[in-house]
Coordinates of C-alpha atoms in Angstrom, one line a residue:
Chain A
M1 CA 7.4 -23.0 -8.0
S2 CA 4.2 -24.2 -9.5
E3 CA 0.9 -23.0 -8.1
S4 CA -0.2 -26.3 -6.5
E5 CA 3.1 -26.8 -4.7
A6 CA 2.9 -23.3 -3.4
N7 CA -0.7 -23.8 -2.3
P8 CA -1.5 -27.4 -1.5
M9 CA -5.2 -28.0 -1.4
D10 CA -6.7 -27.1 2.0
I11 CA -9.0 -30.1 2.2
D12 CA -11.0 -28.7 5.2
Y13 CA -11.7 -25.5 3.4
V14 CA -12.7 -27.1 0.1
S15 CA -14.8 -29.8 1.6
N16 CA -16.7 -27.1 3.5
L17 CA -17.2 -25.2 0.2
A18 CA -18.5 -28.5 -1.3
R19 CA -20.7 -29.1 1.8
I20 CA -19.4 -32.6 2.2
E21 CA -18.4 -33.9 5.6
L22 CA -15.3 -36.1 5.4
S23 CA -13.8 -38.5 7.9
E24 CA -10.2 -37.9 9.0
K25 CA -9.3 -41.0 7.1
E26 CA -10.9 -39.7 3.9
K27 CA -9.2 -36.3 4.3
E28 CA -5.8 -38.0 4.6
K29 CA -6.4 -40.1 1.5
F30 CA -7.8 -37.3 -0.6
R31 CA -5.0 -34.9 0.4
G32 CA -2.5 -37.3 -1.3
Q33 CA -4.6 -38.3 -4.3
L34 CA -5.9 -34.8 -5.1
G35 CA -2.3 -33.4 -4.7
D36 CA -1.3 -35.9 -7.4
V37 CA -4.2 -34.9 -9.6
L38 CA -3.4 -31.2 -9.3
K39 CA 0.2 -31.9 -10.2
Y40 CA -1.2 -33.7 -13.3
F41 CA -3.2 -30.6 -14.1
E42 CA 0.0 -28.5 -14.2
K43 CA 0.2 -29.4 -17.9
L44 CA -2.5 -26.8 -18.5
Q45 CA -0.4 -24.0 -17.1
E46 CA 2.0 -24.4 -20.0
V47 CA -0.6 -24.0 -22.8
D48 CA -0.6 -20.6 -24.6
V49 CA -4.2 -19.5 -24.3
D50 CA -3.7 -15.8 -24.9
G51 CA -6.6 -14.4 -26.9
V52 CA -8.4 -17.8 -27.0
E53 CA -12.1 -17.6 -26.2
P54 CA -13.4 -20.1 -23.7
T55 CA -15.7 -23.0 -24.8
A56 CA -18.6 -23.6 -22.4
H57 CA -20.6 -25.8 -24.9
A58 CA -19.4 -27.4 -28.1
F59 CA -22.5 -26.2 -29.9
P60 CA -23.8 -23.3 -27.9
R61 CA -27.4 -22.1 -28.3
Y62 CA -28.5 -18.7 -27.1
N63 CA -31.9 -17.4 -26.1
V64 CA -33.8 -20.6 -26.2
W65 CA -37.4 -19.6 -25.8
D66 CA -40.5 -21.6 -24.9
Q67 CA -44.1 -20.8 -25.6
D68 CA -45.7 -19.0 -22.7
I69 CA -48.4 -21.6 -22.2
A70 CA -49.5 -22.9 -18.8
K71 CA -49.0 -26.6 -18.3
T72 CA -50.2 -29.0 -15.6
P73 CA -47.4 -29.3 -13.0
F74 CA -46.8 -32.3 -10.8
S75 CA -49.5 -32.9 -8.1
I76 CA -48.3 -32.0 -4.6
D77 CA -48.1 -35.7 -3.7
L78 CA -46.0 -36.5 -6.6
A79 CA -43.7 -33.5 -6.0
L80 CA -43.2 -34.5 -2.4
Q81 CA -42.9 -38.3 -2.9
N82 CA -39.1 -38.2 -2.8
A83 CA -38.7 -35.7 0.1
P84 CA -37.1 -37.4 3.1
K85 CA -39.5 -35.6 5.5
S86 CA -42.8 -33.8 4.7
R87 CA -45.8 -32.5 6.6
N88 CA -48.9 -30.5 5.7
E89 CA -47.9 -30.7 2.0
Q90 CA -44.5 -29.1 2.6
I91 CA -41.0 -30.3 3.0
L92 CA -39.9 -30.5 6.6
V93 CA -36.4 -29.1 7.4
P94 CA -34.6 -28.4 10.7
K95 CA -35.1 -24.9 12.1
V96 CA -32.8 -22.4 10.4
V97 CA -33.5 -19.2 12.4
E98 CA -32.4 -18.5 16.0
D99 CA -35.1 -18.1 18.7
Chain B
M1 CA -37.4 -71.2 -30.9
S2 CA -35.5 -71.9 -27.7
S3 CA -34.9 -69.1 -25.3
S4 CA -31.1 -69.4 -25.5
T5 CA -31.3 -69.0 -29.3
L6 CA -33.6 -66.0 -28.9
V7 CA -31.2 -64.0 -26.7
E8 CA -28.4 -64.4 -29.2
K9 CA -30.4 -62.6 -31.9
T10 CA -29.8 -59.0 -32.8
A11 CA -32.6 -56.5 -32.4
S12 CA -33.0 -56.4 -36.2
E13 CA -33.3 -60.2 -36.4
L14 CA -35.9 -60.1 -33.6
S15 CA -37.8 -57.4 -35.4
D16 CA -37.9 -59.6 -38.5
L17 CA -39.0 -62.7 -36.6
L18 CA -41.7 -60.6 -34.9
S19 CA -43.0 -59.3 -38.2
K20 CA -43.1 -62.9 -39.6
K21 CA -45.0 -63.8 -36.5
D22 CA -42.5 -66.6 -35.8
I23 CA -42.2 -65.4 -32.3
S24 CA -44.0 -63.1 -29.9
S25 CA -42.7 -60.2 -27.9
L26 CA -43.7 -62.1 -24.7
E27 CA -41.4 -64.9 -25.7
I28 CA -38.5 -62.5 -26.2
A29 CA -39.2 -60.9 -22.8
Q30 CA -39.4 -64.3 -21.1
A31 CA -36.2 -65.4 -22.8
C32 CA -34.4 -62.2 -21.5
L33 CA -35.8 -62.9 -17.9
T34 CA -34.6 -66.5 -18.1
Q35 CA -31.2 -65.4 -19.2
I36 CA -31.0 -62.7 -16.4
D37 CA -32.0 -65.4 -13.8
R38 CA -29.3 -67.6 -15.2
V39 CA -26.3 -65.3 -15.4
D40 CA -27.0 -62.1 -13.5
G41 CA -26.0 -63.6 -10.2
Q42 CA -22.5 -63.6 -11.6
V43 CA -22.6 -60.6 -13.9
H44 CA -24.7 -58.2 -11.7
A45 CA -25.6 -55.9 -14.6
F46 CA -29.1 -55.2 -13.1
L47 CA -29.8 -53.1 -10.0
H48 CA -33.6 -53.5 -10.3
R49 CA -36.2 -55.5 -12.2
D50 CA -39.9 -55.1 -12.5
D51 CA -40.8 -58.3 -14.3
T52 CA -44.6 -57.8 -14.0
D53 CA -44.4 -54.4 -15.8
F54 CA -41.8 -55.8 -18.3
L55 CA -44.1 -58.7 -19.3
A56 CA -47.2 -56.5 -19.4
Q57 CA -45.4 -54.2 -21.9
A58 CA -44.5 -57.2 -24.0
K59 CA -48.1 -58.5 -24.0
A60 CA -49.4 -55.0 -25.0
S61 CA -47.0 -55.1 -27.9
D62 CA -48.3 -58.5 -29.0
E63 CA -51.8 -57.1 -28.8
R64 CA -50.9 -54.2 -31.0
R65 CA -49.3 -56.6 -33.5
G66 CA -52.5 -58.7 -33.5
K67 CA -54.5 -55.6 -34.4
G68 CA -52.0 -54.4 -36.9
N69 CA -51.3 -51.2 -34.9
L70 CA -47.5 -51.4 -34.8
L71 CA -45.5 -48.4 -33.6
G72 CA -42.3 -49.2 -35.6
P73 CA -39.4 -51.7 -35.9
L74 CA -38.6 -51.5 -32.2
D75 CA -42.2 -52.5 -31.2
G76 CA -41.9 -55.5 -28.9
I77 CA -38.1 -55.3 -28.5
P78 CA -36.7 -55.1 -25.0
V79 CA -34.4 -52.1 -24.1
A80 CA -32.9 -51.8 -20.6
L81 CA -31.7 -48.5 -19.3
K82 CA -28.8 -47.3 -17.3
D83 CA -29.9 -46.3 -13.8
V84 CA -29.6 -42.6 -14.5
I85 CA -32.4 -42.4 -17.0
S86 CA -35.9 -41.6 -15.6
V87 CA -38.8 -44.0 -16.1
K88 CA -41.9 -42.8 -14.4
G89 CA -42.8 -44.8 -11.3
Q90 CA -39.5 -46.8 -11.4
P91 CA -36.5 -46.3 -9.1
L92 CA -33.5 -44.3 -10.1
T93 CA -30.5 -44.6 -7.9
A94 CA -27.5 -43.5 -10.1
A95 CA -25.9 -46.4 -8.1
S96 CA -25.7 -44.0 -5.2
K97 CA -26.8 -44.5 -1.6
I98 CA -28.1 -40.9 -1.6
L99 CA -30.9 -41.9 -4.1
Q100 CA -31.6 -45.3 -2.7
N101 CA -35.4 -44.7 -2.3
Y102 CA -35.9 -42.3 -5.2
I103 CA -38.8 -43.0 -7.6
S104 CA -38.9 -41.0 -10.9
P105 CA -41.9 -38.8 -11.0
Y106 CA -41.7 -38.4 -14.8
D107 CA -40.3 -40.1 -18.0
A108 CA -37.0 -38.9 -19.6
T109 CA -37.5 -37.8 -23.2
V110 CA -35.6 -40.9 -24.4
T111 CA -38.0 -43.0 -22.3
R112 CA -41.0 -41.3 -23.8
K113 CA -39.7 -41.9 -27.3
L114 CA -39.0 -45.5 -26.6
K115 CA -42.5 -46.0 -25.2
E116 CA -44.0 -44.2 -28.3
A117 CA -41.9 -46.6 -30.5
G118 CA -43.4 -49.6 -28.6
A119 CA -40.1 -50.8 -27.1
V120 CA -40.4 -53.0 -24.0
I121 CA -38.5 -51.1 -21.3
G122 CA -37.2 -53.3 -18.5
G123 CA -34.6 -53.2 -15.8
R124 CA -32.3 -50.7 -14.3
L125 CA -28.6 -51.1 -15.1
N126 CA -25.6 -50.7 -12.9
L127 CA -23.0 -48.0 -13.3
D128 CA -20.2 -46.1 -11.4
E129 CA -22.0 -43.9 -8.9
F130 CA -23.4 -40.8 -10.8
A131 CA -21.5 -42.1 -13.9
M132 CA -18.2 -41.2 -12.3
G133 CA -15.7 -43.9 -13.1
S134 CA -14.3 -46.3 -15.8
S135 CA -14.9 -49.7 -14.2
T136 CA -18.3 -49.8 -12.4
E137 CA -16.4 -50.5 -9.2
N138 CA -17.8 -47.2 -7.8
S139 CA -21.4 -48.5 -7.6
A140 CA -22.7 -48.3 -4.1
Y141 CA -24.5 -51.6 -4.8
G142 CA -21.5 -53.7 -5.8
P143 CA -19.6 -53.9 -9.1
T144 CA -20.7 -55.4 -12.4
R145 CA -18.5 -58.2 -13.8
N146 CA -17.2 -58.6 -17.3
P147 CA -19.1 -61.5 -19.0
W148 CA -15.9 -62.4 -20.8
D149 CA -13.9 -62.8 -17.6
L150 CA -15.7 -62.4 -14.3
N151 CA -12.4 -61.4 -12.6
C152 CA -12.3 -58.3 -14.9
V153 CA -14.2 -55.0 -14.9
P154 CA -16.8 -54.4 -17.6
G155 CA -15.5 -50.8 -18.0
G156 CA -17.6 -47.8 -17.1
S157 CA -19.3 -45.9 -16.2
S158 CA -22.1 -47.7 -18.2
G159 CA -20.7 -51.1 -17.3
G160 CA -24.1 -52.6 -16.6
S161 CA -25.4 -51.5 -20.0
S162 CA -22.4 -53.1 -21.8
A163 CA -22.4 -56.3 -19.7
A164 CA -26.1 -56.8 -20.2
V165 CA -25.8 -56.8 -24.0
A166 CA -22.6 -59.0 -23.8
A167 CA -24.3 -61.5 -21.4
R168 CA -27.3 -61.6 -23.7
E169 CA -29.6 -60.3 -21.0
A170 CA -31.0 -57.5 -23.2
P171 CA -30.6 -57.1 -27.0
L172 CA -30.4 -53.3 -26.6
T173 CA -29.5 -50.9 -23.7
L174 CA -29.0 -47.2 -23.2
G175 CA -26.1 -45.7 -21.4
S176 CA -24.7 -42.2 -21.0
D177 CA -21.2 -40.9 -22.1
T178 CA -19.5 -38.0 -20.5
G179 CA -15.9 -38.9 -21.3
G180 CA -16.1 -42.4 -22.8
S181 CA -18.7 -44.0 -20.5
I182 CA -20.5 -45.7 -23.4
R183 CA -17.6 -46.4 -25.7
Q184 CA -15.0 -47.7 -23.2
P185 CA -17.3 -50.3 -21.6
A186 CA -18.6 -51.3 -25.1
S187 CA -14.9 -52.0 -26.1
L188 CA -14.2 -53.9 -22.9
C189 CA -17.3 -56.1 -23.2
G190 CA -17.1 -56.7 -27.0
V191 CA -20.3 -54.8 -28.0
V192 CA -21.1 -51.7 -30.1
G193 CA -21.6 -48.5 -28.2
M194 CA -22.2 -45.0 -29.6
K195 CA -22.0 -41.5 -28.2
P196 CA -24.0 -39.1 -30.5
T197 CA -23.2 -35.5 -31.3
Y198 CA -23.8 -33.3 -28.2
G199 CA -27.4 -32.0 -28.6
M200 CA -28.6 -34.9 -30.8
V201 CA -30.3 -36.8 -28.0
S202 CA -32.3 -35.0 -25.3
R203 CA -30.8 -35.0 -21.8
Y204 CA -34.2 -34.3 -20.2
G205 CA -34.6 -36.9 -17.4
L206 CA -31.0 -37.9 -17.3
A207 CA -29.4 -37.5 -13.9
A208 CA -26.8 -34.9 -14.7
F209 CA -23.0 -35.4 -14.2
A210 CA -21.4 -32.8 -16.5
S211 CA -24.0 -31.1 -18.5
S212 CA -21.9 -29.7 -21.3
L213 CA -20.5 -33.2 -22.0
D214 CA -23.2 -35.8 -21.2
Q215 CA -25.0 -37.6 -24.0
I216 CA -27.3 -40.6 -23.9
G217 CA -26.5 -43.3 -26.5
P218 CA -27.1 -47.0 -27.5
F219 CA -25.4 -50.3 -26.9
S220 CA -26.0 -53.3 -29.2
K221 CA -24.4 -56.3 -30.8
T222 CA -24.2 -54.7 -34.2
V223 CA -23.9 -51.2 -35.8
E224 CA -27.2 -51.8 -37.5
D225 CA -28.9 -52.2 -34.2
A226 CA -27.2 -49.1 -32.8
A227 CA -28.6 -47.2 -35.9
L228 CA -32.1 -48.6 -35.2
L229 CA -32.1 -47.5 -31.6
L230 CA -30.4 -44.1 -32.2
E231 CA -33.0 -43.3 -34.8
V232 CA -35.7 -43.6 -32.2
I233 CA -34.1 -41.6 -29.4
S234 CA -32.6 -38.7 -31.4
G235 CA -34.3 -35.4 -32.2
H236 CA -34.8 -31.9 -30.9
D237 CA -36.5 -31.6 -27.5
P238 CA -37.9 -28.3 -26.2
L239 CA -37.4 -29.7 -22.7
D240 CA -33.6 -29.6 -23.1
S241 CA -32.4 -26.2 -24.0
T242 CA -29.1 -27.6 -25.3
S243 CA -30.9 -30.0 -27.6
F244 CA -30.0 -29.1 -31.2
P245 CA -32.7 -28.4 -33.8
S246 CA -31.4 -30.7 -36.5
E247 CA -33.1 -33.2 -38.7
V248 CA -32.9 -36.9 -37.9
P249 CA -32.4 -38.9 -41.1
S250 CA -33.2 -42.6 -41.3
Y251 CA -29.9 -44.0 -40.0
T252 CA -30.9 -47.6 -40.9
A253 CA -31.9 -46.6 -44.4
N254 CA -28.5 -44.9 -45.0
L255 CA -26.4 -47.6 -43.5
S256 CA -25.1 -49.0 -46.8
N257 CA -24.0 -45.7 -48.1
S258 CA -20.3 -46.2 -47.4
Q259 CA -19.8 -47.8 -50.8
K260 CA -18.0 -44.7 -52.0
P261 CA -14.4 -44.5 -50.8
C262 CA -13.8 -42.2 -47.9
V263 CA -10.8 -40.7 -46.2
L264 CA -10.0 -42.0 -42.7
G265 CA -7.5 -40.2 -40.5
L266 CA -5.1 -42.0 -38.1
P267 CA -4.1 -39.5 -35.4
K268 CA -0.5 -40.2 -34.6
E269 CA -0.9 -39.0 -31.0
Y270 CA -3.3 -41.9 -30.4
F271 CA -0.9 -44.6 -31.4
G272 CA 2.0 -43.7 -29.0
E273 CA 3.0 -45.1 -25.7
G274 CA 0.7 -46.7 -23.2
M275 CA -1.2 -48.8 -25.7
D276 CA -1.4 -52.6 -25.3
D277 CA 0.2 -54.5 -28.2
E278 CA -2.8 -56.7 -28.7
V279 CA -5.0 -53.7 -28.9
R280 CA -2.6 -52.1 -31.4
N281 CA -2.6 -55.2 -33.6
A282 CA -6.4 -55.5 -33.6
V283 CA -6.9 -51.9 -34.5
D284 CA -4.2 -52.1 -37.2
L285 CA -6.1 -55.0 -38.8
A286 CA -9.3 -52.9 -38.8
V287 CA -7.5 -50.1 -40.5
E288 CA -6.1 -52.6 -43.0
F289 CA -9.6 -53.8 -43.7
Y290 CA -10.7 -50.2 -44.6
R291 CA -7.6 -49.8 -46.8
T292 CA -8.4 -53.0 -48.7
Q293 CA -12.0 -51.9 -49.2
G294 CA -10.6 -48.9 -51.1
H295 CA -10.8 -46.3 -48.4
K296 CA -7.9 -43.8 -48.1
I297 CA -6.0 -43.9 -44.9
V298 CA -4.0 -40.7 -44.0
E299 CA -2.0 -39.8 -40.9
V300 CA -3.3 -36.8 -39.1
S301 CA -2.2 -34.9 -36.0
L302 CA -4.2 -33.8 -33.0
P303 CA -1.5 -32.1 -30.9
T304 CA -3.8 -31.2 -28.1
T305 CA -4.6 -34.8 -27.3
E306 CA -2.4 -34.9 -24.2
L307 CA -4.3 -31.9 -22.8
A308 CA -7.7 -33.6 -23.1
V309 CA -7.6 -35.6 -19.8
P310 CA -6.6 -32.7 -17.6
V311 CA -9.1 -30.3 -19.4
Y312 CA -11.8 -32.9 -19.0
Y313 CA -11.2 -33.5 -15.3
V314 CA -11.2 -29.7 -14.5
I315 CA -14.4 -29.1 -16.5
A316 CA -16.3 -32.3 -15.7
T317 CA -15.6 -32.1 -11.9
A318 CA -16.5 -28.3 -11.9
E319 CA -19.9 -29.1 -13.6
A320 CA -20.4 -32.1 -11.3
S321 CA -19.8 -30.2 -8.1
S322 CA -22.4 -27.7 -9.3
N323 CA -24.9 -30.3 -10.6
L324 CA -24.7 -32.5 -7.5
A325 CA -25.4 -29.6 -5.2
R326 CA -29.1 -30.6 -5.6
Y327 CA -28.5 -33.7 -3.5
D328 CA -28.8 -31.6 -0.4
G329 CA -30.7 -33.9 2.0
I330 CA -33.8 -31.7 1.6
R331 CA -35.6 -33.0 -1.6
Y332 CA -34.0 -36.2 -2.7
T333 CA -34.9 -39.1 -0.4
T334 CA -32.0 -39.3 2.0
R335 CA -31.2 -37.1 5.0
S336 CA -28.6 -37.8 7.6
E337 CA -30.2 -38.8 11.0
K338 CA -27.4 -36.9 12.7
A339 CA -28.2 -33.6 11.1
K340 CA -29.0 -30.9 13.7
N341 CA -29.0 -27.7 11.6
A342 CA -29.2 -26.6 8.0
I343 CA -25.5 -26.8 7.2
D344 CA -25.4 -30.3 8.9
V345 CA -28.3 -31.4 6.6
Y346 CA -26.1 -30.7 3.6
A347 CA -22.7 -31.7 4.8
K348 CA -23.7 -34.9 6.8
S349 CA -26.2 -36.1 4.2
R350 CA -23.7 -35.7 1.4
G351 CA -20.8 -37.1 3.5
E352 CA -22.9 -40.2 4.3
G353 CA -24.7 -40.5 1.0
F354 CA -21.9 -40.1 -1.6
G355 CA -19.2 -42.7 -2.3
E356 CA -15.5 -41.9 -2.4
E357 CA -15.1 -41.0 -6.0
V358 CA -18.1 -38.7 -6.1
K359 CA -16.8 -36.9 -3.0
R360 CA -13.3 -36.7 -4.6
R361 CA -14.7 -35.2 -7.8
C362 CA -17.1 -32.7 -6.1
I363 CA -14.2 -31.5 -3.9
L364 CA -11.9 -31.2 -6.9
G365 CA -14.6 -29.4 -8.8
A366 CA -15.3 -27.0 -6.0
Y367 CA -11.5 -26.3 -5.8
G368 CA -11.2 -25.5 -9.5
L369 CA -14.1 -23.1 -9.3
S370 CA -13.1 -21.5 -6.0
S371 CA -11.9 -17.9 -5.6
G372 CA -8.2 -17.6 -6.5
Y373 CA -8.2 -20.8 -8.6
Y374 CA -11.0 -20.2 -11.1
D375 CA -8.7 -18.5 -13.7
A376 CA -5.9 -21.0 -13.3
Y377 CA -8.1 -24.0 -13.6
Y378 CA -11.6 -23.7 -14.9
L379 CA -11.2 -20.7 -17.2
R380 CA -7.9 -22.0 -18.6
A381 CA -9.5 -25.5 -19.1
Q382 CA -12.3 -23.9 -21.1
K383 CA -9.9 -22.0 -23.3
T384 CA -7.9 -25.1 -23.9
R385 CA -11.1 -26.9 -24.8
T386 CA -11.4 -24.3 -27.6
L387 CA -8.0 -25.4 -28.9
I388 CA -9.1 -29.1 -28.8
R389 CA -12.2 -28.3 -30.9
E390 CA -10.1 -26.3 -33.3
D391 CA -7.8 -29.3 -33.7
F392 CA -10.7 -31.5 -34.8
N393 CA -12.1 -28.8 -37.0
R394 CA -8.8 -28.6 -38.9
V395 CA -8.5 -32.3 -39.3
F396 CA -12.1 -32.8 -40.5
K397 CA -11.4 -30.5 -43.4
D398 CA -9.4 -33.4 -44.9
V399 CA -11.0 -36.6 -43.5
D400 CA -14.4 -38.1 -43.3
A401 CA -13.8 -39.9 -40.0
I402 CA -11.0 -40.5 -37.5
I403 CA -10.1 -44.0 -36.5
T404 CA -8.5 -44.8 -33.1
P405 CA -8.4 -47.5 -30.5
T406 CA -11.3 -47.1 -28.1
A407 CA -9.3 -47.9 -24.9
P408 CA -5.6 -48.3 -24.4
T409 CA -6.0 -51.8 -22.8
P410 CA -8.5 -54.7 -22.7
A411 CA -10.6 -55.2 -19.6
F412 CA -8.4 -54.9 -16.4
K413 CA -8.8 -56.8 -13.1
F414 CA -10.8 -55.5 -10.2
G415 CA -8.8 -53.3 -7.8
E416 CA -6.1 -52.8 -10.3
K417 CA -6.7 -49.1 -10.7
S418 CA -9.3 -48.3 -8.0
D419 CA -6.8 -46.5 -5.7
D420 CA -5.0 -44.6 -8.4
P421 CA -7.3 -42.0 -9.8
I422 CA -4.9 -40.8 -12.5
S423 CA -4.4 -44.3 -13.9
M424 CA -8.1 -44.8 -14.0
Y425 CA -8.7 -41.5 -15.6
L426 CA -6.2 -42.4 -18.4
S427 CA -8.3 -45.4 -19.4
D428 CA -10.5 -42.8 -21.1
I429 CA -7.6 -41.1 -22.9
Y430 CA -8.9 -41.9 -26.4
T431 CA -12.5 -41.1 -25.8
I432 CA -12.5 -37.9 -23.8
S433 CA -11.5 -35.4 -26.6
T434 CA -14.7 -36.2 -28.5
N435 CA -16.9 -35.1 -25.6
L436 CA -15.0 -31.9 -25.2
A437 CA -15.4 -31.3 -29.0
G438 CA -19.0 -32.5 -28.9
L439 CA -18.4 -35.0 -31.8
P440 CA -20.2 -38.3 -32.4
A441 CA -18.1 -41.4 -31.9
I442 CA -18.7 -45.2 -32.0
S443 CA -16.8 -48.2 -30.6
V444 CA -17.0 -51.2 -32.8
P445 CA -15.7 -54.7 -31.6
C446 CA -12.7 -55.8 -33.7
G447 CA -11.4 -59.0 -32.1
F448 CA -10.0 -60.6 -29.0
T449 CA -6.8 -60.9 -27.1
Q450 CA -5.2 -64.3 -26.6
R451 CA -6.9 -64.5 -23.2
K452 CA -10.2 -64.0 -25.1
L453 CA -10.9 -60.4 -23.9
P454 CA -12.6 -58.2 -26.4
I455 CA -11.0 -55.2 -28.2
G456 CA -12.7 -52.3 -29.9
F457 CA -11.8 -49.5 -32.2
Q458 CA -13.3 -46.1 -32.3
L459 CA -14.6 -44.0 -35.3
I460 CA -15.1 -40.3 -34.6
G461 CA -17.3 -38.4 -37.1
R462 CA -18.2 -34.8 -38.0
A463 CA -20.7 -33.1 -35.8
F464 CA -24.3 -34.1 -36.7
E465 CA -23.1 -36.5 -39.3
E466 CA -24.2 -39.7 -37.5
S467 CA -25.4 -41.2 -40.8
S468 CA -22.0 -41.1 -42.4
L469 CA -20.3 -42.3 -39.2
L470 CA -22.7 -45.3 -38.8
S471 CA -22.3 -46.3 -42.5
I472 CA -18.5 -46.3 -42.2
A473 CA -18.8 -48.4 -39.0
H474 CA -21.3 -50.7 -40.6
A475 CA -19.0 -51.4 -43.6
Y476 CA -16.6 -53.1 -41.1
D477 CA -19.1 -54.6 -38.7
R478 CA -21.3 -56.4 -41.3
E479 CA -18.2 -58.3 -42.5
H480 CA -16.9 -59.1 -39.0
K481 CA -19.7 -59.1 -36.5
F482 CA -17.4 -59.6 -33.5
G483 CA -20.3 -58.3 -31.3
C484 CA -22.2 -61.4 -32.2
V485 CA -19.6 -63.7 -30.7
V486 CA -21.0 -65.2 -27.6
P487 CA -19.0 -65.3 -24.3
S488 CA -18.5 -68.8 -22.9
L489 CA -20.4 -67.8 -19.8
V490 CA -23.6 -67.5 -21.9
K491 CA -23.0 -70.8 -23.7
E492 CA -22.3 -72.9 -20.5

């Protein structure tokens, strides 16, 4: 039995990992579609990759350094212009600690 | 010169007319705006326009010309950008609701380079949301239509960029290509589109989809124009740590270098099942042209071809799920009104702000990276990616370029593939491998179907050898110029 058949995608678990709230209708639709996609990915399980190094970038570059020179950053206004909510030159978020 | 004549000119022709002072940049800009007014209600290539700013840039170019302070051959030529490339002070939506009010606080490096070259930057072009798709049907702001047949998709994800050139709304545009998102829409709209070698063009200021695959590249009517635009946007950029420190030769000056015979490889795996007969015939004719010009055509084999689509969708979705984590409802414009706590801010804002395909891919990506599946999916895909690269390395020992169809079919109808992700994913089957291998590739128009839908072929080159690739493409294009054929929509 292939892996995806043995473990069909638990859509509630994975959508929580991705921090995306889905409607019941979306969950139903994705379950079928992503099941098909995973079946399509099965091809990869047949490839002999023993001893093959993974490729993260086609032309990797390592230790890319920049000169340690101070530059003028965005002004506070510019940095905050796209924040959905801000106050006192800071981004406003819901309370994250308990009372 | 009438405005309808002006919009049919190539960028190189416009540049010549400007230097002879036959026309002004302002006239070109006005002709583009007239054309957009005339056809964009049907085509919907543009998501946003800033006519005042556009005309002001054109006037500034005319003033430079008057004083003899020209910045280069692109000075005064309009270039419109896919709505994932930052222009300071202009909106950037990535065709997503989640960025509906976003204003770029800085210029992308390509934008800065265009400004320094005097180009007149105008308009934000439609796309599949966050560049995820092959039809532009995934835009949150409605699809773009193919100027050759308004019932058909323009391809994607850079469908606005290809349609704008085809509909003569802009002589040049920029798009981005992660798995074919420049070349496939170029093919479906009958224009030239090129993905440079990974690292050749800076990604700084490009809204990221899959960072190890994304590249910005040009759309144009001719290969010559693509060379002109690529020359301006290429080059090492310290602001993008994956940008490659390599010299940018003058692509335009080297265009006519393909006089000497070269060896072109025909990968047998690309000419198998699933290809439309009219596409096959048109590509065969292009191959035949090269043969009659004295180039050697050899059959080659890229046995990993069938693995490219699954490898791509594991890697690209994994990178996307990570890249798009930044759209968290905190910093980027849109937060769910229903959010009560921190987790809610993330999950509800993203649930409301992302469209279906973006959600599907982020979830697929998160799955492929999740504990227990990482080795079977992500790591295995990265290893298979190595095999795909090795395939190309082997073939490029014997050939100068690889010639293939760009897309298996001409433009398809709206809705035809939108509920079948795999069928949609397969429309990139000929373009995806080059992103995985990082290689440069160009789609060149090579004719039409009986129903008058454009067809393109693809040339894939060696890494960082854009010059050679462009000159091989130009050898065909200067004799055929299918990208200069005007859709009836424009003539009417």
